[in-house]
Amino acid sequence: MRPGHETLPDFPILHQEVHGKRLVYLDNGATSQKPRAVIDALSAYYLHDNANVHRGLHALSMRATDAFEHARARVARFIGAADPAEIVFTAGTTDSINLVASSWAEQNLRAGDVILLTEMEHHSNLVPWQLVAARTGATVRYLPVLGADAEHGLDLERLDEYLTPQVKLFAFTHLSNTLGILNPAAELCRRARAVGAVTVIDAAQSVGHEPLDVQALGCDFLAFSGHKMCGPTGVGVLYGRRALLDSMPPWRGGGGMIENVEFAGSTWKPAPERFEAGTPDIAGVIGLGAACDYIDALGRPAIAAHDHHLAALAHAALAELPGIRILGPRVGEPRAGLLSFAFAGIHAHDVVTVADQQGVALRGGHHCNMPLMKKLGLPSTARASFYLYNTEDDVAALAAALRKVLKFFG
Ligand code: 7TS
């Protein structure tokens, strides 16, 4: 099976009309739709195997535990991790980054240290670092983006100037949710390692779309969400190098993460259980494993080629529209599968509302990139983000919907 039309029967939700028009779902940057295989895995778990994990000796609990740990190994394989113990289940990207901030950073940072981020970070990879900086006395710095529309991406020529020996942690997005830029993550990790900085990759937008292997990237941590990669909401992953995870203190206390508890104090299990206090999202984890199967059957090289093709088509079509400003790479330059744009004099919320009347689902706003949008002088943009089930017909529907927007407001 190939991305595009062939996958449509797998996504029941896409076969509906909104406002009397065929639904064209282009809000995949916010969350993806779920194939029947993932929905079936969730209901099969609740229909046949539901029980708590890691604490029962009865048949259902053992089955649930097996399925849960099988999914951990599956996720490890999905991102090229050597050891399933390097996979910590969390509630999502935001939760994963907060784990590193509250545990590793809280323990290791002090006044004078620098946390390096980039100007294109999602609030999830920005605010947790501001919070931990305030608690530890560390300073946050930002590697700039280049160009009036950030069309040249990160200013890599200035990386050495920013990657000083004071930098203890460098956290950056793999794929910008607003610019459609794929950052050279392996090179950024290599350069950070040379100054002894720990690296955190925000892979929320990339992991279900682009080939990705944590060992080839050479990162210390990598965070992502299930729901943007065909999986359920409420579940995510923190990958961490084994030695680092083992050196880190717990961040939340409770059942499941302890070795021994006395009234006077407690000791912790090794990673990953140390970081998984309380009953986890068992069904979500099992659904995430099914999402890995679905994506790997198509292959991320094929999905990436498909996404990039649709975004390039959309870019060429939209660039013709009067008064449009498109962020990120110029036409013909490499671009991942999403496109943010603004029309002079038309608010993004109006663009999204009129597009919705045509059945086309877009996102409008600051996309949780407020500092970047302020730097580029835009209050908001509309965004079309593509995934494996979108087609060239969807690109045509997008262009037609935007012509309606221009007719309506122009
Ligand atoms: N990092 C990036 C790069 C993101 O795009 C998002 C979500 C997150 C982190 C946070 O993920 P969560 O699952 O923990 O919420 N981005 C978007 C978006 O672009 N539109 O809606 C959510």
Short mmCIF file of C-alpha atoms and ligand atoms in Angstrom, two decimals:
data_model
loop_
_atom_site.label_atom_id
_atom_site.label_comp_id
_atom_site.label_asym_id
_atom_site.label_seq_id
_atom_site.Cartn_x
_atom_site.Cartn_y
_atom_site.Cartn_z
CA MET A 1 0.00 0.00 0.00
CA ARG A 2 1.14 3.54 -0.79
CA PRO A 3 0.28 6.86 0.91
CA GLY A 4 -2.64 8.73 -0.66
CA HIS A 5 -5.88 7.29 -2.12
CA GLU A 6 -5.02 3.69 -1.23
CA THR A 7 -5.08 4.49 2.49
CA LEU A 8 -8.49 6.23 2.49
CA PRO A 9 -10.53 3.09 3.30
CA ASP A 10 -8.48 2.79 6.52
CA PHE A 11 -9.73 6.16 7.84
CA PRO A 12 -13.51 5.99 8.43
CA ILE A 13 -13.67 9.57 9.76
CA LEU A 14 -12.58 11.05 6.44
CA HIS A 15 -15.68 9.73 4.67
CA GLN A 16 -18.08 12.45 5.73
CA GLU A 17 -19.34 15.82 4.63
CA VAL A 18 -19.12 19.04 6.63
CA HIS A 19 -21.35 21.97 5.67
CA GLY A 20 -22.50 19.84 2.73
CA LYS A 21 -18.96 19.52 1.32
CA ARG A 22 -16.47 16.64 1.27
CA LEU A 23 -14.31 16.84 4.40
CA VAL A 24 -10.74 17.80 3.49
CA TYR A 25 -8.74 17.40 6.68
CA LEU A 26 -5.60 19.57 6.59
CA ASP A 27 -5.06 20.08 10.32
CA ASN A 28 -2.67 17.19 10.80
CA GLY A 29 -0.11 19.39 12.57
CA ALA A 30 -2.61 19.69 15.42
CA THR A 31 -3.59 16.03 15.43
CA SER A 32 -3.79 13.22 12.89
CA GLN A 33 -6.73 10.96 12.18
CA LYS A 34 -6.63 7.32 13.32
CA PRO A 35 -6.72 4.27 11.07
CA ARG A 36 -9.18 1.49 11.80
CA ALA A 37 -6.27 -0.74 12.93
CA VAL A 38 -5.57 1.65 15.83
CA ILE A 39 -9.24 2.03 16.77
CA ASP A 40 -9.60 -1.78 16.65
CA ALA A 41 -6.54 -2.24 18.91
CA LEU A 42 -8.10 0.11 21.49
CA SER A 43 -11.48 -1.62 21.46
CA ALA A 44 -9.95 -5.12 21.42
CA TYR A 45 -8.02 -4.23 24.56
CA TYR A 46 -11.15 -2.95 26.34
CA LEU A 47 -13.31 -5.82 25.04
CA HIS A 48 -10.94 -8.66 25.94
CA ASP A 49 -7.89 -7.77 28.03
CA ASN A 50 -8.61 -4.76 30.26
CA ALA A 51 -6.78 -5.01 33.60
CA ASN A 52 -4.10 -3.04 35.42
CA VAL A 53 -0.47 -3.69 34.49
CA HIS A 54 2.55 -4.78 36.54
CA ARG A 55 0.56 -5.67 39.64
CA GLY A 56 -1.70 -8.66 39.04
CA LEU A 57 -1.01 -12.36 38.82
CA HIS A 58 -4.29 -13.16 37.09
CA ALA A 59 -4.67 -13.90 33.40
CA LEU A 60 -6.05 -10.55 32.26
CA SER A 61 -3.43 -8.55 34.14
CA MET A 62 -0.68 -10.67 32.64
CA ARG A 63 -2.13 -10.23 29.16
CA ALA A 64 -2.43 -6.46 29.62
CA THR A 65 1.14 -6.30 30.95
CA ASP A 66 2.45 -8.34 28.01
CA ALA A 67 0.66 -6.10 25.51
CA PHE A 68 1.91 -2.96 27.29
CA GLU A 69 5.55 -4.12 27.33
CA HIS A 70 5.27 -5.42 23.78
CA ALA A 71 4.27 -1.88 22.76
CA ARG A 72 7.34 -0.50 24.54
CA ALA A 73 9.59 -2.76 22.47
CA ARG A 74 7.62 -1.81 19.35
CA VAL A 75 8.12 1.92 19.99
CA ALA A 76 11.85 1.33 20.62
CA ARG A 77 12.10 -0.34 17.20
CA PHE A 78 10.04 2.48 15.62
CA ILE A 79 12.66 5.10 16.58
CA GLY A 80 15.77 2.90 16.40
CA ALA A 81 16.39 2.77 20.17
CA ALA A 82 18.72 -0.06 21.21
CA ASP A 83 16.89 -0.90 24.42
CA PRO A 84 13.16 -0.82 25.32
CA ALA A 85 14.19 0.50 28.77
CA GLU A 86 15.02 3.76 27.00
CA ILE A 87 11.31 4.31 26.24
CA VAL A 88 9.37 6.16 28.94
CA PHE A 89 5.62 6.42 28.39
CA THR A 90 4.24 9.89 29.11
CA ALA A 91 1.09 11.85 28.32
CA GLY A 92 2.65 13.45 25.21
CA THR A 93 5.42 15.69 23.94
CA THR A 94 4.67 18.43 26.46
CA ASP A 95 4.78 15.95 29.31
CA SER A 96 8.02 14.37 28.03
CA ILE A 97 9.80 17.73 27.86
CA ASN A 98 8.56 18.67 31.33
CA LEU A 99 9.99 15.38 32.59
CA VAL A 100 13.48 16.28 31.34
CA ALA A 101 13.12 19.82 32.70
CA SER A 102 11.93 18.70 36.13
CA SER A 103 14.33 15.79 36.52
CA TRP A 104 17.55 16.13 34.52
CA ALA A 105 17.63 19.92 34.31
CA GLU A 106 16.53 20.58 37.87
CA GLN A 107 19.31 18.28 39.10
CA ASN A 108 22.08 19.46 36.79
CA LEU A 109 21.62 23.18 36.09
CA ARG A 110 22.81 26.07 38.19
CA ALA A 111 23.38 29.84 37.94
CA GLY A 112 25.68 30.67 35.02
CA ASP A 113 24.54 27.71 32.92
CA VAL A 114 22.80 28.28 29.60
CA ILE A 115 19.81 26.45 28.10
CA LEU A 116 19.98 26.91 24.34
CA LEU A 117 16.73 26.82 22.36
CA THR A 118 15.83 28.17 18.92
CA GLU A 119 13.45 30.93 17.88
CA MET A 120 11.18 28.39 16.17
CA GLU A 121 10.23 26.38 19.25
CA HIS A 122 6.66 25.45 20.15
CA HIS A 123 5.64 26.76 23.58
CA SER A 124 5.98 23.14 24.82
CA ASN A 125 9.71 23.30 24.15
CA LEU A 126 10.11 26.82 25.50
CA VAL A 127 8.00 27.45 28.60
CA PRO A 128 9.24 24.37 30.55
CA TRP A 129 12.81 25.66 30.08
CA GLN A 130 11.87 29.16 31.20
CA LEU A 131 10.34 27.63 34.33
CA VAL A 132 13.40 25.52 35.14
CA ALA A 133 15.69 28.48 34.39
CA ALA A 134 13.78 30.52 36.98
CA ARG A 135 14.17 27.70 39.52
CA THR A 136 17.89 27.06 38.91
CA GLY A 137 19.27 30.48 37.94
CA ALA A 138 20.21 29.26 34.46
CA THR A 139 19.73 31.52 31.42
CA VAL A 140 17.71 30.73 28.28
CA ARG A 141 19.14 31.79 24.90
CA TYR A 142 17.66 31.38 21.43
CA LEU A 143 19.43 30.51 18.17
CA PRO A 144 17.88 32.95 15.65
CA VAL A 145 15.97 32.20 12.47
CA LEU A 146 17.06 33.95 9.27
CA GLY A 147 14.99 35.93 6.76
CA ALA A 148 11.86 38.10 6.86
CA ASP A 149 9.71 34.94 6.53
CA ALA A 150 12.28 32.73 8.30
CA GLU A 151 12.85 31.32 4.82
CA HIS A 152 16.48 30.40 5.55
CA GLY A 153 15.72 28.48 8.73
CA LEU A 154 18.12 28.49 11.66
CA ASP A 155 21.20 30.70 11.46
CA LEU A 156 23.67 27.82 11.49
CA GLU A 157 26.61 30.13 10.77
CA ARG A 158 26.14 31.60 14.23
CA LEU A 159 25.78 28.24 15.97
CA ASP A 160 29.34 28.30 17.35
CA GLU A 161 28.70 31.74 18.83
CA TYR A 162 25.69 30.32 20.69
CA LEU A 163 27.08 26.87 21.55
CA THR A 164 29.45 28.10 24.23
CA PRO A 165 30.87 25.88 26.99
CA GLN A 166 28.19 27.40 29.30
CA VAL A 167 25.48 25.61 27.31
CA LYS A 168 24.47 22.56 29.32
CA LEU A 169 21.37 21.68 27.32
CA PHE A 170 20.32 22.31 23.72
CA ALA A 171 16.63 21.65 22.97
CA PHE A 172 15.30 22.13 19.45
CA THR A 173 12.49 21.04 17.20
CA HIS A 174 13.17 18.50 14.47
CA LEU A 175 10.38 19.88 12.26
CA SER A 176 8.87 23.32 12.80
CA ASN A 177 5.08 23.21 13.15
CA THR A 178 4.81 26.73 11.68
CA LEU A 179 7.61 26.99 9.12
CA GLY A 180 7.64 23.50 7.60
CA ILE A 181 11.43 23.47 8.05
CA LEU A 182 13.19 20.21 8.87
CA ASN A 183 16.27 21.03 10.95
CA PRO A 184 19.61 19.19 10.48
CA ALA A 185 19.12 17.38 13.79
CA ALA A 186 22.11 15.00 13.54
CA GLU A 187 24.48 17.91 12.90
CA LEU A 188 22.96 19.97 15.74
CA CYS A 189 23.43 17.02 18.13
CA ARG A 190 27.02 16.49 16.99
CA ARG A 191 27.89 20.15 17.48
CA ALA A 192 26.18 20.21 20.91
CA ARG A 193 28.03 17.08 22.01
CA ALA A 194 31.33 18.74 21.11
CA VAL A 195 30.72 21.34 23.86
CA GLY A 196 29.36 18.74 26.28
CA ALA A 197 25.71 19.86 26.04
CA VAL A 198 22.86 17.40 26.48
CA THR A 199 20.43 17.40 23.52
CA VAL A 200 16.62 17.24 23.53
CA ILE A 201 14.83 16.82 20.20
CA ASP A 202 11.17 17.78 19.95
CA ALA A 203 10.00 15.24 17.37
CA ALA A 204 6.26 15.98 17.72
CA GLN A 205 5.88 16.92 14.05
CA SER A 206 8.49 14.62 12.57
CA VAL A 207 8.26 11.17 14.13
CA GLY A 208 5.19 10.02 12.16
CA HIS A 209 6.25 11.76 8.96
CA GLU A 210 10.00 11.54 8.43
CA PRO A 211 12.57 8.75 8.68
CA LEU A 212 14.00 8.95 12.21
CA ASP A 213 16.55 6.90 14.14
CA VAL A 214 17.71 8.08 17.55
CA GLN A 215 21.08 6.36 17.25
CA ALA A 216 21.78 7.96 13.87
CA LEU A 217 20.64 11.33 15.26
CA GLY A 218 22.89 10.92 18.28
CA CYS A 219 20.47 12.70 20.61
CA ASP A 220 20.27 12.28 24.38
CA PHE A 221 16.49 12.76 24.62
CA LEU A 222 13.68 12.75 22.07
CA ALA A 223 10.05 13.62 22.80
CA PHE A 224 6.87 12.92 20.83
CA SER A 225 3.10 12.44 21.05
CA GLY A 226 1.01 9.49 19.89
CA HIS A 227 -1.85 11.56 18.54
CA LYS A 228 0.07 13.26 15.72
CA MET A 229 1.23 9.88 14.33
CA CYS A 230 -2.07 8.01 13.91
CA GLY A 231 -2.13 7.01 17.59
CA PRO A 232 -4.50 7.90 20.43
CA THR A 233 -4.50 11.17 22.39
CA GLY A 234 -3.16 11.12 25.94
CA VAL A 235 -0.06 9.04 25.29
CA GLY A 236 3.47 10.03 24.32
CA VAL A 237 7.07 9.01 24.65
CA LEU A 238 10.31 10.25 26.10
CA TYR A 239 13.30 8.45 24.65
CA GLY A 240 16.38 8.89 26.84
CA ARG A 241 19.85 7.35 26.63
CA ARG A 242 19.98 4.59 29.22
CA ALA A 243 22.88 6.01 31.22
CA LEU A 244 21.21 9.42 31.46
CA LEU A 245 17.81 8.04 32.48
CA ASP A 246 19.46 5.88 35.15
CA SER A 247 21.23 8.95 36.58
CA MET A 248 18.03 10.99 36.90
CA PRO A 249 15.80 11.39 39.97
CA PRO A 250 12.06 10.65 39.76
CA TRP A 251 9.82 13.60 38.93
CA ARG A 252 6.50 12.22 40.16
CA GLY A 253 6.01 9.86 43.06
CA GLY A 254 3.43 7.12 43.41
CA GLY A 255 2.70 3.50 42.72
CA GLY A 256 4.69 1.57 40.16
CA MET A 257 7.92 3.61 40.41
CA ILE A 258 9.27 2.39 43.76
CA GLU A 259 11.61 -0.41 44.77
CA ASN A 260 10.95 -0.20 48.49
CA VAL A 261 8.92 2.19 50.63
CA GLU A 262 9.41 2.78 54.36
CA PHE A 263 7.75 5.41 56.52
CA ALA A 264 11.17 7.01 56.66
CA GLY A 265 11.80 7.09 52.90
CA SER A 266 11.75 5.19 49.61
CA THR A 267 13.97 3.83 46.86
CA TRP A 268 13.23 3.85 43.13
CA LYS A 269 12.95 1.32 40.37
CA PRO A 270 15.34 1.68 37.45
CA ALA A 271 14.23 3.51 34.28
CA PRO A 272 11.75 3.49 32.67
CA GLU A 273 9.41 2.52 35.56
CA ARG A 274 11.03 5.18 37.78
CA PHE A 275 9.34 7.81 35.60
CA GLU A 276 5.96 6.12 35.23
CA ALA A 277 4.18 6.67 38.56
CA GLY A 278 0.54 5.62 38.72
CA THR A 279 -1.61 3.64 36.31
CA PRO A 280 -0.46 4.48 32.79
CA ASP A 281 -2.65 4.98 29.71
CA ILE A 282 -2.56 1.25 28.97
CA ALA A 283 -4.99 1.32 26.06
CA GLY A 284 -3.23 4.37 24.64
CA VAL A 285 0.15 2.65 24.75
CA ILE A 286 -1.27 -0.42 22.99
CA GLY A 287 -2.90 1.85 20.39
CA LEU A 288 0.44 3.62 19.90
CA GLY A 289 2.06 0.26 19.14
CA ALA A 290 -0.61 -0.35 16.49
CA ALA A 291 0.10 3.12 15.03
CA CYS A 292 3.80 2.19 14.72
CA ASP A 293 2.77 -0.94 12.78
CA TYR A 294 0.53 1.07 10.48
CA ILE A 295 3.16 3.71 9.72
CA ASP A 296 5.99 1.23 9.24
CA ALA A 297 3.88 -0.80 6.79
CA LEU A 298 3.73 2.30 4.57
CA GLY A 299 7.29 3.34 5.39
CA ARG A 300 8.32 6.81 6.51
CA PRO A 301 10.43 7.45 3.38
CA ALA A 302 7.24 7.02 1.31
CA ILE A 303 5.16 9.11 3.74
CA ALA A 304 7.76 11.90 3.75
CA ALA A 305 7.96 11.93 -0.06
CA HIS A 306 4.14 12.08 -0.22
CA ASP A 307 3.82 14.88 2.37
CA HIS A 308 6.59 16.92 0.74
CA HIS A 309 5.03 16.48 -2.71
CA LEU A 310 1.61 17.73 -1.54
CA ALA A 311 3.13 20.69 0.31
CA ALA A 312 5.20 21.64 -2.74
CA LEU A 313 2.09 21.45 -4.96
CA ALA A 314 0.13 23.57 -2.49
CA HIS A 315 3.01 26.02 -2.21
CA ALA A 316 3.15 26.53 -5.99
CA ALA A 317 -0.65 26.95 -6.21
CA LEU A 318 -0.95 29.31 -3.23
CA ALA A 319 2.02 31.46 -4.28
CA GLU A 320 -0.15 32.63 -7.22
CA LEU A 321 -2.82 34.11 -4.93
CA PRO A 322 -2.79 37.90 -4.55
CA GLY A 323 -1.61 39.36 -1.23
CA ILE A 324 -0.41 36.04 0.21
CA ARG A 325 2.65 35.75 2.45
CA ILE A 326 3.94 32.21 2.95
CA LEU A 327 6.32 31.46 5.81
CA GLY A 328 9.39 29.24 5.59
CA PRO A 329 11.25 27.98 2.52
CA ARG A 330 10.62 29.61 -0.88
CA VAL A 331 8.98 27.75 -3.79
CA GLY A 332 11.40 25.10 -5.04
CA GLU A 333 13.36 24.92 -1.77
CA PRO A 334 13.03 21.77 0.38
CA ARG A 335 9.91 21.92 2.55
CA ALA A 336 8.30 19.37 4.85
CA GLY A 337 4.55 18.70 4.67
CA LEU A 338 3.01 21.90 5.97
CA LEU A 339 2.43 25.48 4.92
CA SER A 340 1.58 28.59 7.01
CA PHE A 341 0.34 31.67 5.24
CA ALA A 342 -1.35 35.03 5.74
CA PHE A 343 -3.33 37.31 3.42
CA ALA A 344 -2.78 41.06 3.71
CA GLY A 345 -5.79 42.57 5.49
CA ILE A 346 -7.62 39.26 6.20
CA HIS A 347 -7.46 37.73 9.68
CA ALA A 348 -6.39 34.08 9.81
CA HIS A 349 -9.54 33.18 11.75
CA ASP A 350 -11.64 34.53 8.87
CA VAL A 351 -9.58 32.49 6.40
CA VAL A 352 -10.11 29.33 8.46
CA THR A 353 -13.85 30.01 8.91
CA VAL A 354 -14.50 30.50 5.20
CA ALA A 355 -12.34 27.45 4.35
CA ASP A 356 -14.37 25.41 6.85
CA GLN A 357 -17.56 26.37 5.00
CA GLN A 358 -15.93 24.69 1.97
CA GLY A 359 -15.20 21.53 3.97
CA VAL A 360 -11.49 22.34 4.35
CA ALA A 361 -10.13 22.02 7.92
CA LEU A 362 -7.18 24.37 8.57
CA ARG A 363 -5.64 25.77 11.72
CA GLY A 364 -5.51 29.51 12.36
CA GLY A 365 -3.63 31.33 15.10
CA HIS A 366 -0.11 31.62 16.48
CA HIS A 367 0.35 27.81 16.52
CA CYS A 368 1.95 28.06 19.99
CA ASN A 369 4.88 29.90 18.37
CA MET A 370 4.07 33.34 19.77
CA PRO A 371 7.65 34.70 20.01
CA LEU A 372 8.41 33.57 16.43
CA MET A 373 5.22 35.15 15.08
CA LYS A 374 6.01 38.40 16.89
CA LYS A 375 9.50 38.41 15.38
CA LEU A 376 8.02 37.91 11.90
CA GLY A 377 5.48 40.68 12.56
CA LEU A 378 2.38 38.52 12.20
CA PRO A 379 -0.37 38.10 14.81
CA SER A 380 -1.43 34.81 13.26
CA THR A 381 -1.38 32.64 10.15
CA ALA A 382 -3.56 29.96 8.62
CA ARG A 383 -1.88 26.57 8.23
CA ALA A 384 -2.45 23.57 5.99
CA SER A 385 -0.65 20.45 7.20
CA PHE A 386 -0.63 17.24 5.16
CA TYR A 387 -0.44 13.57 6.04
CA LEU A 388 -0.38 10.16 4.48
CA TYR A 389 -4.11 10.05 3.59
CA ASN A 390 -4.25 13.45 1.87
CA THR A 391 -4.35 13.58 -1.92
CA GLU A 392 -3.78 15.99 -4.78
CA ASP A 393 -7.59 16.49 -4.78
CA ASP A 394 -7.22 17.91 -1.26
CA VAL A 395 -4.62 20.40 -2.52
CA ALA A 396 -7.04 21.46 -5.27
CA ALA A 397 -9.82 21.84 -2.68
CA LEU A 398 -7.51 24.01 -0.54
CA ALA A 399 -6.67 26.30 -3.46
CA ALA A 400 -10.36 26.59 -4.42
CA ALA A 401 -11.35 27.36 -0.81
CA LEU A 402 -8.74 30.11 -0.60
CA ARG A 403 -9.98 31.65 -3.86
CA LYS A 404 -13.42 31.78 -2.15
CA VAL A 405 -11.80 33.53 0.82
CA LEU A 406 -10.32 36.16 -1.49
CA LYS A 407 -13.66 36.63 -3.30
CA PHE A 408 -15.48 36.98 0.02
CA PHE A 409 -13.08 39.49 1.59
CA GLY A 410 -11.44 40.99 -1.49
N1 7TS B 1 6.14 20.45 19.76
C1 7TS B 1 5.73 20.73 18.51
C2 7TS B 1 6.74 21.01 17.44
C3 7TS B 1 4.36 20.73 18.22
O1 7TS B 1 3.97 21.01 16.98
C4 7TS B 1 3.43 20.44 19.25
C5 7TS B 1 1.95 20.50 19.03
C6 7TS B 1 3.91 20.13 20.53
C7 7TS B 1 5.27 20.16 20.75
C8 7TS B 1 3.02 19.77 21.67
O2 7TS B 1 2.47 18.52 21.49
P1 7TS B 1 1.42 17.93 22.57
O3 7TS B 1 0.94 16.68 21.94
O4 7TS B 1 2.14 17.73 23.84
O5 7TS B 1 0.34 18.98 22.68
N2 7TS B 1 1.60 21.32 17.96
C9 7TS B 1 0.35 21.71 17.63
C10 7TS B 1 0.09 22.45 16.49
O6 7TS B 1 0.94 22.82 15.68
N3 7TS B 1 -1.22 22.69 16.42
O7 7TS B 1 -1.82 22.13 17.50
C11 7TS B 1 -0.84 21.52 18.24
#
